[in-house]
PDB file of C-alpha atoms in Angstrom:
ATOM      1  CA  UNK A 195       0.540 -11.456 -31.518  1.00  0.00           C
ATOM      2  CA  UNK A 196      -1.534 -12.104 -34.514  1.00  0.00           C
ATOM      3  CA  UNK A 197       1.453 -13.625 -36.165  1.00  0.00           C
ATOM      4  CA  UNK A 198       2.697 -15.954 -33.689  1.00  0.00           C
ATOM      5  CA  UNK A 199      -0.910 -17.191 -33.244  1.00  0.00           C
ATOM      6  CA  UNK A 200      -0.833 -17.648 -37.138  1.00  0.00           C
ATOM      7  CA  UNK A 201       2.621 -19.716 -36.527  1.00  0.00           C
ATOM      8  CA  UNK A 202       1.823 -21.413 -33.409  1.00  0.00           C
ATOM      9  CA  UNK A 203      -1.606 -22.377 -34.629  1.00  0.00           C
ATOM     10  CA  UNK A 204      -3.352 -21.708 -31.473  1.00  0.00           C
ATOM     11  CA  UNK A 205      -4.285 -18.521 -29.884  1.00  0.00           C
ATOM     12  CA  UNK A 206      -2.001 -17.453 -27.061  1.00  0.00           C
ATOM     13  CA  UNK A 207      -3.769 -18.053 -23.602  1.00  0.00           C
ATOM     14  CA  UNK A 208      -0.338 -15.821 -22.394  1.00  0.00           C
ATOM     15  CA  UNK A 209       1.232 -12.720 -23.072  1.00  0.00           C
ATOM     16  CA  UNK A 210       4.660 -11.855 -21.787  1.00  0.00           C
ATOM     17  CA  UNK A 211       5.733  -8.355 -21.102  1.00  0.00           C
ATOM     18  CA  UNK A 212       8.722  -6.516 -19.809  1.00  0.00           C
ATOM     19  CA  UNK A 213       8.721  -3.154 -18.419  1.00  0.00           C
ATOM     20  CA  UNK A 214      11.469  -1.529 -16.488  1.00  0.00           C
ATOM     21  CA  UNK A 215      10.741   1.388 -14.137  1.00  0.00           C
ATOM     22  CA  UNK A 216      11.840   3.919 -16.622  1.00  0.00           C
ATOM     23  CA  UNK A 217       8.028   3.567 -17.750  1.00  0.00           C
ATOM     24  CA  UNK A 218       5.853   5.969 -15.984  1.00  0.00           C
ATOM     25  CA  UNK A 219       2.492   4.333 -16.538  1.00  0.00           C
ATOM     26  CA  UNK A 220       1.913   0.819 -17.448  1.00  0.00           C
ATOM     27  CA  UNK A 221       1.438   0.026 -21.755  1.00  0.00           C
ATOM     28  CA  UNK A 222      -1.659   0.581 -22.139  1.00  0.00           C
ATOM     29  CA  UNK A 223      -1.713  -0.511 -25.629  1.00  0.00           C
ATOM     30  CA  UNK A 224       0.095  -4.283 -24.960  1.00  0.00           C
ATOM     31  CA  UNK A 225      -2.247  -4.744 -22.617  1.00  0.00           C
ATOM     32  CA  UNK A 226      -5.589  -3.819 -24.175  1.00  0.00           C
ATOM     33  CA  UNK A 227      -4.178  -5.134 -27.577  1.00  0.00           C
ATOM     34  CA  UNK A 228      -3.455  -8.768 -25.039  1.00  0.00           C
ATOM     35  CA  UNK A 229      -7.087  -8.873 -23.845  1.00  0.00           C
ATOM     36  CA  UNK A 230      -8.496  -7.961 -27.326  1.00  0.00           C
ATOM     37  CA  UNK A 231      -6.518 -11.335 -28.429  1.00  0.00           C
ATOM     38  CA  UNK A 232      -8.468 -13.376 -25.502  1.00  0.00           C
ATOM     39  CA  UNK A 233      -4.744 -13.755 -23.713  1.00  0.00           C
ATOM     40  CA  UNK A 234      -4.339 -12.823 -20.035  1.00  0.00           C
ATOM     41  CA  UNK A 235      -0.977  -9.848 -19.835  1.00  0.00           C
ATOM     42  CA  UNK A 236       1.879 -10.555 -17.894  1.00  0.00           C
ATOM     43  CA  UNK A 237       3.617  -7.810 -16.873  1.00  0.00           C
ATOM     44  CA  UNK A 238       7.455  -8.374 -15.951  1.00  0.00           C
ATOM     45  CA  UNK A 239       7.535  -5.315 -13.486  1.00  0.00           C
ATOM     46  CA  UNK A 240      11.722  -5.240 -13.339  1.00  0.00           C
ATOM     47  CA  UNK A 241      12.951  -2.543 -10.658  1.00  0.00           C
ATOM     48  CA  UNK A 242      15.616  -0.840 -12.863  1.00  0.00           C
ATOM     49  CA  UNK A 243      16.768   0.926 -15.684  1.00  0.00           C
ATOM     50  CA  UNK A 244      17.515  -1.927 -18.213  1.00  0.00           C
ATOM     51  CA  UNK A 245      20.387  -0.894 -20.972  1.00  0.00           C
ATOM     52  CA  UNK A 246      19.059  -0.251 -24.438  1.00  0.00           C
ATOM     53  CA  UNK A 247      21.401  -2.644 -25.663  1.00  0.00           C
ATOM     54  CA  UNK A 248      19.392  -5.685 -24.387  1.00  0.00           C
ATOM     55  CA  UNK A 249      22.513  -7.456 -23.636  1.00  0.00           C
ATOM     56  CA  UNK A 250      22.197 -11.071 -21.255  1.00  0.00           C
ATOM     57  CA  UNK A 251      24.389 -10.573 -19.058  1.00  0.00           C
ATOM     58  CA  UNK A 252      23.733  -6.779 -18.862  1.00  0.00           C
ATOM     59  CA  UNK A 253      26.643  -4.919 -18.220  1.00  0.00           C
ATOM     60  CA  UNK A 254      25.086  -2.368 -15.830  1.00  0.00           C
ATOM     61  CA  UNK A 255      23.766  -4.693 -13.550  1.00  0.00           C
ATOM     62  CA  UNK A 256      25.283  -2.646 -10.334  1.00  0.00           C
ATOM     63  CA  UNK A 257      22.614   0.313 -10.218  1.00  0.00           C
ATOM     64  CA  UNK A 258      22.850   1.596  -6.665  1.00  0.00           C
ATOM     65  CA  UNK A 259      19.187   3.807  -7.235  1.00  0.00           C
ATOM     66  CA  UNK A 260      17.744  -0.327  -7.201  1.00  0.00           C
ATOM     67  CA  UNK A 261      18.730  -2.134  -4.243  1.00  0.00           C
ATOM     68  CA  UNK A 262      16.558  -4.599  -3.151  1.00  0.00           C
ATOM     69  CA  UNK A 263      16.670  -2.455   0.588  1.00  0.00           C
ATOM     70  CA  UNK A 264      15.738   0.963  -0.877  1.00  0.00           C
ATOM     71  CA  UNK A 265      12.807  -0.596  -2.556  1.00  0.00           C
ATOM     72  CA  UNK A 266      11.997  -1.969   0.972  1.00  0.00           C
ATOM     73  CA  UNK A 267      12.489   1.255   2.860  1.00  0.00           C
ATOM     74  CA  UNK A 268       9.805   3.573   0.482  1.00  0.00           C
ATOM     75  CA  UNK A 269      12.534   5.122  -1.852  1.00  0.00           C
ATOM     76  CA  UNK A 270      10.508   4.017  -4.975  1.00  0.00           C
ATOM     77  CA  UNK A 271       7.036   4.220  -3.551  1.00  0.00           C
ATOM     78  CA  UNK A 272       6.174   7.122  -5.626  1.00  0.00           C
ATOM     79  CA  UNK A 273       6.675   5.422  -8.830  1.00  0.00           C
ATOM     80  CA  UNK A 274       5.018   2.144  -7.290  1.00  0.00           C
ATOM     81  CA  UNK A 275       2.014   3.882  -6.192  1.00  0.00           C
ATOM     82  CA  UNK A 276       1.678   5.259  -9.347  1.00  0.00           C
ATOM     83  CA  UNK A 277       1.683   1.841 -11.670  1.00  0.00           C
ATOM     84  CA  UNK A 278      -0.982   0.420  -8.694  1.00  0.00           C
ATOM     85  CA  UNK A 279      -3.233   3.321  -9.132  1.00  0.00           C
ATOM     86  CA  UNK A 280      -2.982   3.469 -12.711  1.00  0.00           C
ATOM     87  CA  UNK A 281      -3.979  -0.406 -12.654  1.00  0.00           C
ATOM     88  CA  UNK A 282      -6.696  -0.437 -10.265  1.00  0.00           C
ATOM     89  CA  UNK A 283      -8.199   2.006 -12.194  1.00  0.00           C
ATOM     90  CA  UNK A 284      -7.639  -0.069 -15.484  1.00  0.00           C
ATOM     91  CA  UNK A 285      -9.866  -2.712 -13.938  1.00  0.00           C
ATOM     92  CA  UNK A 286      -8.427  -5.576 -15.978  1.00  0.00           C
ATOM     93  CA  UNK A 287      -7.199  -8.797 -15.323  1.00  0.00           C
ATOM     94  CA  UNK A 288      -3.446  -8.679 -14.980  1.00  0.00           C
ATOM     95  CA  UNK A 289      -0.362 -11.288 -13.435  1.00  0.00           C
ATOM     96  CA  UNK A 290       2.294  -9.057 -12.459  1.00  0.00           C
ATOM     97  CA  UNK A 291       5.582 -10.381 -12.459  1.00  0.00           C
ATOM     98  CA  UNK A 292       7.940  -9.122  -9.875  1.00  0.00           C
ATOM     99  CA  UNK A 293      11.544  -8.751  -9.952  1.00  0.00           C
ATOM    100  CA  UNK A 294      12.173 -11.981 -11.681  1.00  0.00           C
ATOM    101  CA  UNK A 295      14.864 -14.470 -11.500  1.00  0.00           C
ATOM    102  CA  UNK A 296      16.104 -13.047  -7.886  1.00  0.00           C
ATOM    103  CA  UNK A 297      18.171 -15.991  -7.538  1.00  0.00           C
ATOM    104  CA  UNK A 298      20.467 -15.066 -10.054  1.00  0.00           C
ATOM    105  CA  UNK A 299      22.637 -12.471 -10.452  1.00  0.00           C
ATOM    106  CA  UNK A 300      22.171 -10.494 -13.245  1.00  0.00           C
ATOM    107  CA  UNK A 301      19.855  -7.636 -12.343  1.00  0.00           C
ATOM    108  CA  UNK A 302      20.057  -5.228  -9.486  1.00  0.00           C
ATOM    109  CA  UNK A 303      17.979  -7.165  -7.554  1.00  0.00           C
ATOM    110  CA  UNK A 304      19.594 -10.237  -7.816  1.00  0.00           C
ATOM    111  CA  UNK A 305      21.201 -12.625  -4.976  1.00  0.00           C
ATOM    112  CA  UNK A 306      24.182 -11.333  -3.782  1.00  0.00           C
ATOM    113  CA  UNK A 307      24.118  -8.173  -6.218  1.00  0.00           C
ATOM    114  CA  UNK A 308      24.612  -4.982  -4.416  1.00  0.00           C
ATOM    115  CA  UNK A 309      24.297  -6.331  -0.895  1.00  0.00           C
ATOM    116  CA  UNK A 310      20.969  -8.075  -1.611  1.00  0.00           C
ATOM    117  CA  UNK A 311      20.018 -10.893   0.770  1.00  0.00           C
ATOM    118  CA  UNK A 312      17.136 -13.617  -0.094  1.00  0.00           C
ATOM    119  CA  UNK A 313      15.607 -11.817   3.401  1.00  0.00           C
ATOM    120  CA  UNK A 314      15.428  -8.356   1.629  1.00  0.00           C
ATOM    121  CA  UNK A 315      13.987  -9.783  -1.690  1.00  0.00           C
ATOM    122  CA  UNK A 316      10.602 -10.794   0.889  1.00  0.00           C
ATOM    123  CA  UNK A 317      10.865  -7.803   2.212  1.00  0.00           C
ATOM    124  CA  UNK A 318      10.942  -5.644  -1.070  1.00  0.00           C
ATOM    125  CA  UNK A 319       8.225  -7.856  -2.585  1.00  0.00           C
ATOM    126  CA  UNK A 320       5.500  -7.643   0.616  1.00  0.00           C
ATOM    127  CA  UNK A 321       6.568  -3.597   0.655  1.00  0.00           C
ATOM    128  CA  UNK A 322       5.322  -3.433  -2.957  1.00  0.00           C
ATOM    129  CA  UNK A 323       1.909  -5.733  -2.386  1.00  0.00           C
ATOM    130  CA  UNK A 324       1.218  -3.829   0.198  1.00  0.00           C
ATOM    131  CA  UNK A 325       1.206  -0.377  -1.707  1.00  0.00           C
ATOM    132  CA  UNK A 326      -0.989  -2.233  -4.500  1.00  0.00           C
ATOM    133  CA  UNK A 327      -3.307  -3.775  -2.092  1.00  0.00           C
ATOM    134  CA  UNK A 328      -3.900  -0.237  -0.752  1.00  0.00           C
ATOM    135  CA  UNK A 329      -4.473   1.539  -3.792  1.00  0.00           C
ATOM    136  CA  UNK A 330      -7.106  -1.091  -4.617  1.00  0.00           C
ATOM    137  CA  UNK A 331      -5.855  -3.353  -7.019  1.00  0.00           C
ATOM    138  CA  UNK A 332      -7.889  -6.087  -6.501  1.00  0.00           C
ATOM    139  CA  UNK A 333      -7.272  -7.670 -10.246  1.00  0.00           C
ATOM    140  CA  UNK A 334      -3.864  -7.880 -10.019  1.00  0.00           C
ATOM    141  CA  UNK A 335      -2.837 -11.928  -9.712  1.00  0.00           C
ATOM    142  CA  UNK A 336       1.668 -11.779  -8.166  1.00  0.00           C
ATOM    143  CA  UNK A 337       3.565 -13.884  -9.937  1.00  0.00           C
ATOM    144  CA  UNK A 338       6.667 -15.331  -8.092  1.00  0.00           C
ATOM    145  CA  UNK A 339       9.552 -16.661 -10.709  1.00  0.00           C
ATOM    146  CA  UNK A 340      12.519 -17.444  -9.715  1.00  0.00           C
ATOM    147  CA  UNK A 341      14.927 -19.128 -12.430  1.00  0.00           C
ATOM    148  CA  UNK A 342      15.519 -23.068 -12.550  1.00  0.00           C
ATOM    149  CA  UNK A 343      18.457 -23.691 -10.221  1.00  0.00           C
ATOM    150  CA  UNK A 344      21.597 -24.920 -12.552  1.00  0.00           C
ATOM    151  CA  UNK A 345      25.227 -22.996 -13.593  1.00  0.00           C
ATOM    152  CA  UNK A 346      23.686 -19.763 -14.130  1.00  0.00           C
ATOM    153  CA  UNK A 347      22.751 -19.148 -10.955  1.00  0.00           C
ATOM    154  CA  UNK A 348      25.017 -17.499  -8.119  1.00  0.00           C
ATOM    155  CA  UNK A 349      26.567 -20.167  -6.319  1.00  0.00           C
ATOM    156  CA  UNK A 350      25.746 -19.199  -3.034  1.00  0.00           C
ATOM    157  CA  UNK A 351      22.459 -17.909  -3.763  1.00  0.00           C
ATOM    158  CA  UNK A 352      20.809 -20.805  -1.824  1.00  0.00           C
ATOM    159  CA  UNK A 353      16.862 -22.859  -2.565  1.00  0.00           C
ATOM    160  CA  UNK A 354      14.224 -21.323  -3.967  1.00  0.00           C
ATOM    161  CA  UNK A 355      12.260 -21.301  -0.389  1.00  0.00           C
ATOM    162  CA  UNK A 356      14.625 -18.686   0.737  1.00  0.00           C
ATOM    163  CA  UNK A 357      12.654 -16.221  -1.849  1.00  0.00           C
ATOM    164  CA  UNK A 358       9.391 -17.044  -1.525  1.00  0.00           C
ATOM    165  CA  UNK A 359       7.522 -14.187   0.105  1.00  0.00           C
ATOM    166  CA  UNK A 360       4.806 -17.006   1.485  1.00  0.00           C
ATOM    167  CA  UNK A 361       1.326 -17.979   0.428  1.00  0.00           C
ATOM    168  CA  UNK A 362      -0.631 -15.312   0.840  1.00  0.00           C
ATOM    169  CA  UNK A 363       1.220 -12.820  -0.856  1.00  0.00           C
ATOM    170  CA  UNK A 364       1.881 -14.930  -4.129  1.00  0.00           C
ATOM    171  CA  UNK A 365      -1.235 -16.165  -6.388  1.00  0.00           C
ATOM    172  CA  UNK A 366       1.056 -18.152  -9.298  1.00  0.00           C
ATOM    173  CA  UNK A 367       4.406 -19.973  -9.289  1.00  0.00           C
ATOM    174  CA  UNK A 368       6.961 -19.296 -11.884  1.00  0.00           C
ATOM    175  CA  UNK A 369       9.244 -20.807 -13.365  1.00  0.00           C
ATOM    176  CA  UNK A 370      12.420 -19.489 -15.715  1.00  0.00           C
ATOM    177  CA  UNK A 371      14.368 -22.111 -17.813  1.00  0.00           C
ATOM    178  CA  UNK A 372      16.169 -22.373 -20.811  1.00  0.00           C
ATOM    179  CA  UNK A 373      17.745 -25.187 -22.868  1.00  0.00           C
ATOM    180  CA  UNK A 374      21.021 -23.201 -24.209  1.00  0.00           C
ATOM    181  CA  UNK A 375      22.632 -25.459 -26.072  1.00  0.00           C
ATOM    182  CA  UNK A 376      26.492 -25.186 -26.475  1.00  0.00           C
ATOM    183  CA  UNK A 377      26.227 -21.853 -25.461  1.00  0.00           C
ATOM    184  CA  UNK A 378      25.581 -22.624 -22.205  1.00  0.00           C
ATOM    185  CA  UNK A 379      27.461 -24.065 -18.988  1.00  0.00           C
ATOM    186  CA  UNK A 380      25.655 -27.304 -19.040  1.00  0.00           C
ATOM    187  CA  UNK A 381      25.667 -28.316 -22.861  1.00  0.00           C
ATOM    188  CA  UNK A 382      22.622 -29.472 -24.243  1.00  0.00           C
ATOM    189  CA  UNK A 383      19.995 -30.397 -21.450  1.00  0.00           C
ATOM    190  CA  UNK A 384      16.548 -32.356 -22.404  1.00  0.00           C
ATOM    191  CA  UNK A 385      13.396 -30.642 -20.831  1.00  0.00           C
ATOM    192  CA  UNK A 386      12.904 -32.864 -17.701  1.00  0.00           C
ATOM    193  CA  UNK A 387      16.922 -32.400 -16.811  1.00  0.00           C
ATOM    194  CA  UNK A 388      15.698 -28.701 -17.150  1.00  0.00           C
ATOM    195  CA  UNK A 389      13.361 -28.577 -15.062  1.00  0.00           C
ATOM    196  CA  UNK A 390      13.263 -31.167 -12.358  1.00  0.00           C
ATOM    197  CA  UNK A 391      15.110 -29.659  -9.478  1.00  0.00           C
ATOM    198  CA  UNK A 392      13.136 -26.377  -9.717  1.00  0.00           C
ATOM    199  CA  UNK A 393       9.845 -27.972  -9.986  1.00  0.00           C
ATOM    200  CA  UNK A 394      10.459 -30.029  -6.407  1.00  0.00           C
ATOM    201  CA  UNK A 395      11.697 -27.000  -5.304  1.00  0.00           C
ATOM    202  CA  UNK A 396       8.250 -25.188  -5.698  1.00  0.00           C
ATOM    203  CA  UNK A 397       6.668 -27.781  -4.650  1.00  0.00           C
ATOM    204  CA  UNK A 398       8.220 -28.509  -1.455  1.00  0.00           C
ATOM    205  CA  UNK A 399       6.769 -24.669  -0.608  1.00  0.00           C
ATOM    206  CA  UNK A 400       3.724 -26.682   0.260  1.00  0.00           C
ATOM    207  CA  UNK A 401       1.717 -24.603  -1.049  1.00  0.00           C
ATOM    208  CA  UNK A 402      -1.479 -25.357  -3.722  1.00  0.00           C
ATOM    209  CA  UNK A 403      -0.397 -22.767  -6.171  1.00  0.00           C
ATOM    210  CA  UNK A 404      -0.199 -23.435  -9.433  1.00  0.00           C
ATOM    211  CA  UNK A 405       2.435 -23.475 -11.456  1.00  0.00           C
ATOM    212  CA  UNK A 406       3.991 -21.719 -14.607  1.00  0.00           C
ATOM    213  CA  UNK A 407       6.889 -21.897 -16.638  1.00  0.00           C
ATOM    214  CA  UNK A 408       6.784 -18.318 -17.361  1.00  0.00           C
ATOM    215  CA  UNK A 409      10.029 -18.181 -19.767  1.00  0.00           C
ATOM    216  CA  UNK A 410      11.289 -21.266 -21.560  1.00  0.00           C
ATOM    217  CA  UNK A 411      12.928 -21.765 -25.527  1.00  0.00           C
ATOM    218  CA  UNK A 412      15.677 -23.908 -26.410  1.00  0.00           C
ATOM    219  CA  UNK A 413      18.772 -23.166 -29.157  1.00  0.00           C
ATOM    220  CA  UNK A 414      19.355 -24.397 -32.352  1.00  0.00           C
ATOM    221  CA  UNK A 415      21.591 -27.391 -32.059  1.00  0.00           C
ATOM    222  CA  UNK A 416      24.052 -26.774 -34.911  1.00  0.00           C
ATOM    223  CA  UNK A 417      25.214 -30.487 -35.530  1.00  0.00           C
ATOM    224  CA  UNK A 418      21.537 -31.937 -35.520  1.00  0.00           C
ATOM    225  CA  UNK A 419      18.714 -29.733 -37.415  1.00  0.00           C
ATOM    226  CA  UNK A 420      16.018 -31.724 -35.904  1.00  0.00           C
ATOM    227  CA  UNK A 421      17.397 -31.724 -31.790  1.00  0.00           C
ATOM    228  CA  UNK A 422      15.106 -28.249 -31.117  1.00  0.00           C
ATOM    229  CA  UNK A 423      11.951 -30.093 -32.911  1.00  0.00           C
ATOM    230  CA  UNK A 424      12.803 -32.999 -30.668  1.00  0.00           C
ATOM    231  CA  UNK A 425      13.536 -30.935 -27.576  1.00  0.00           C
ATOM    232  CA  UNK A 426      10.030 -29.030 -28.392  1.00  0.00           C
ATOM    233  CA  UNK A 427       7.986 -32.365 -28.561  1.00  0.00           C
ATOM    234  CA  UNK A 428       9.568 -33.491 -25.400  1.00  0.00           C
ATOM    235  CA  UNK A 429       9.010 -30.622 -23.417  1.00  0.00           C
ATOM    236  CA  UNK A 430       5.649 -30.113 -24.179  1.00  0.00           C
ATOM    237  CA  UNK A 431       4.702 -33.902 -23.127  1.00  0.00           C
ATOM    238  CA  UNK A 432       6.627 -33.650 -19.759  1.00  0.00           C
ATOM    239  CA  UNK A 433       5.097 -30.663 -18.746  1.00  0.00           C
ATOM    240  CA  UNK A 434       1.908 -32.337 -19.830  1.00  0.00           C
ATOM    241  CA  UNK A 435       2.878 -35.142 -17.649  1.00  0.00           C
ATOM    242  CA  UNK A 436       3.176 -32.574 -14.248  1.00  0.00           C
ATOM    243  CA  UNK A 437      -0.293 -32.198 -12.595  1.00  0.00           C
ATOM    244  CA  UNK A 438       0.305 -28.784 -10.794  1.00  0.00           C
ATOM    245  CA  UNK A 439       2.001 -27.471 -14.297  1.00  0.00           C
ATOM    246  CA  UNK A 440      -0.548 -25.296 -15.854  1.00  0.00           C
ATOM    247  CA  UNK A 441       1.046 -23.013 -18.558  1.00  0.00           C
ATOM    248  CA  UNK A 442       3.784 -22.480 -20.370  1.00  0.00           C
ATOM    249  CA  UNK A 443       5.149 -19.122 -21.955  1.00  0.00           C
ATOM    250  CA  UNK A 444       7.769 -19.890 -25.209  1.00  0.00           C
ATOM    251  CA  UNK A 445      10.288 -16.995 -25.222  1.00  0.00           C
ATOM    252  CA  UNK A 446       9.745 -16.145 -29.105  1.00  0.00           C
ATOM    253  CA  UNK A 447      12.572 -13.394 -29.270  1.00  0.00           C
ATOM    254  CA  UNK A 448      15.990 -13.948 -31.832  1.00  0.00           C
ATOM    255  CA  UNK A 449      17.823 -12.035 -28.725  1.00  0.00           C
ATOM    256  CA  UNK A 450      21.192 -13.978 -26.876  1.00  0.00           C
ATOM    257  CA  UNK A 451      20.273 -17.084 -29.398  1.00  0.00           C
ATOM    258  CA  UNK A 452      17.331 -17.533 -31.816  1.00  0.00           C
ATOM    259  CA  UNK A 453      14.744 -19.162 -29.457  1.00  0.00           C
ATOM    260  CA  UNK A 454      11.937 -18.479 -31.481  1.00  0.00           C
ATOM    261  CA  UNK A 455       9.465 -21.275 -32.628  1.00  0.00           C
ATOM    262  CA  UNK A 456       9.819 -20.494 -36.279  1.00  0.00           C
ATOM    263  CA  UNK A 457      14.244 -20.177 -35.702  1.00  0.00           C
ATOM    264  CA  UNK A 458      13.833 -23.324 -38.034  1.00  0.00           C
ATOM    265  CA  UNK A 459      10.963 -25.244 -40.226  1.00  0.00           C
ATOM    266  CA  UNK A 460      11.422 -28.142 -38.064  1.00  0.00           C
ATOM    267  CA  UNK A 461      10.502 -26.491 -34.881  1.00  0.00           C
ATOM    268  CA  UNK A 462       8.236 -24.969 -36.001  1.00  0.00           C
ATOM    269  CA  UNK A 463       6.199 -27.581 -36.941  1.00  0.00           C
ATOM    270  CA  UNK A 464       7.036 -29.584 -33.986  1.00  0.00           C
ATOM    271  CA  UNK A 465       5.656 -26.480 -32.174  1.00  0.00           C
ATOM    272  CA  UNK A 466       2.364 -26.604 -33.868  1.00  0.00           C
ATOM    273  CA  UNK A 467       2.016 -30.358 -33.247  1.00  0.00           C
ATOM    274  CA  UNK A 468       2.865 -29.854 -29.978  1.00  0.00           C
ATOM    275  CA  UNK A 469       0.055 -27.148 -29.661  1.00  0.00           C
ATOM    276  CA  UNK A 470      -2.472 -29.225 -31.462  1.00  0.00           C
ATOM    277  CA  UNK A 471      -2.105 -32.232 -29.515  1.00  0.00           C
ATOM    278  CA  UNK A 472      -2.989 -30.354 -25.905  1.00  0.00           C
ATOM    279  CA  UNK A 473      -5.791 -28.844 -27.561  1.00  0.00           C
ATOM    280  CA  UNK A 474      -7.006 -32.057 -28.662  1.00  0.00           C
ATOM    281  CA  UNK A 475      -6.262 -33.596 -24.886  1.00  0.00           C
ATOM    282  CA  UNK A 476      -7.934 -30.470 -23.188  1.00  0.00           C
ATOM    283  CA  UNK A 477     -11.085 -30.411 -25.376  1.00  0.00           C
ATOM    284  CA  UNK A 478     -11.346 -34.524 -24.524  1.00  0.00           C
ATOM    285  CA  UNK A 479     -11.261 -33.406 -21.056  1.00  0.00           C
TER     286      UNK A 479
END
């Protein structure tokens, strides 16, 4: 974390985490080494057994152990209990992102994976508060992030709305989206293409949560060196333009493509512009 802050120029106000439920207790050592940094952890909670190989798609995304319906029905709550215990006695200040992107279909819990309706995703996610509200912990913040709607997601997976577990069992609104480039179904797509749909979608919850793009990069384009400097510059000021928009988490992994910030010079300078300038506009305010 030390060296992205170095890179990005700012210290991180975020930092992202991913934990399947192979992990017994939560990592102890991300998260005190996250506070220690001044950054608040979030904690991708993701109801599975994720393959080694880190492959996107994974290829064992049918895991029958995970549906969305045993979760609901107390065949996890041991495990579950467990994490909410071991957090409550942590005492920290924690967003917990559950089961992610459930409008896609790429983990277990996903639309139309394994039987899974948008009606046992709200079920699943209330049966889980519930345990952690018992247990205590009260510092726990619930993330809700469902991925931007566009040609990843299942066709028939339906809006956003049909997710959302309501108000008052969801503290932040997330967001998932990702500029892929040619590698993706919808070629090269600037940041308020990205992210338009999904951000009237949350909105048109009603609710005054605020909002977070919890996952976002672009590619590399390979034609034009300076389109991922460009696409970083823009993305940063329309975000900046969206007043319910409060955060943004970069994906800084060289995983499916090379979205890091430092993938080339050029972005990563337009990163640390990009950076500098909302400092600037945040200490004016």
């Amino acid at each position: 974390m030390r060296a992205y802050n170095a890179m990005a120029g700012s210290p991180a106000q975020w930092m992202l985490l991913f934990c399947d439920w192979t992990l017994e207790h939560p990592p102890w050592q991300a998260l005190d080494a996250a506070l220690e940094q001044g950054a608040v952890p979030i904690l991708t909670w993701e109801p599975w057994h994720a393959p080694s190989t880190g492959e996107f798609p994974s290829p064992v995304v049918e895991q029958p152990r995970f549906t969305l319906l045993q979760i609901a029905a107390g065949e996890h709550d041991d495990h579950i209990r467990a994490w909410a215990q071991d957090l409550a006695r942590w005492g920290q200040d924690v967003v917990l992102r559950f089961a992610h992107e459930m409008n896609g279909n790429w983990y277990p819990w996903g639309a139309g994976v394994q039987g899974n309706t948008p009606e046992h995703y709200v079920q699943a996610w209330h049966h889980v508060r519930d345990i952690f509200e018992t247990a205590g912990a009260e510092r726990v913040r619930w993330c809700w992030a469902p991925n931007i709607p566009d040609g990843l997601t299942a066709e028939n997976s339906g809006p956003l709305t049909d997710y959302f577990p309501g108000p008052e069992a969801v503290d932040l609104l997330g967001l998932d989206g990702y500029n892929w480039g040619s590698a993706g179904p919808a070629g090269w797509i600037e940041p308020s293409a990205l992210f338009r749909r999904g951000i009237q979608e949350l909105r048109s919850l009603g609710t005054d949560l605020p909002i977070i793009i919890t996952e976002t990069a672009s590619a590399e384009d390979p034609e034009d060196g300076g389109a991922k400097a460009a696409w970083i510059t823009q993305l940063f000021a329309h975000l900046q333009q969206q007043g319910d928009v409060r955060a943004a988490v970069w994906f800084h992994l060289d995983k499916e493509l090379d979205w890091r910030i430092n993938s080339s010079p050029r972005a990563r300078t337009a990163y640390r512009n990009a950076v500098a300038q909302l400092g600037q506009e945040v200490m004016q305010k």
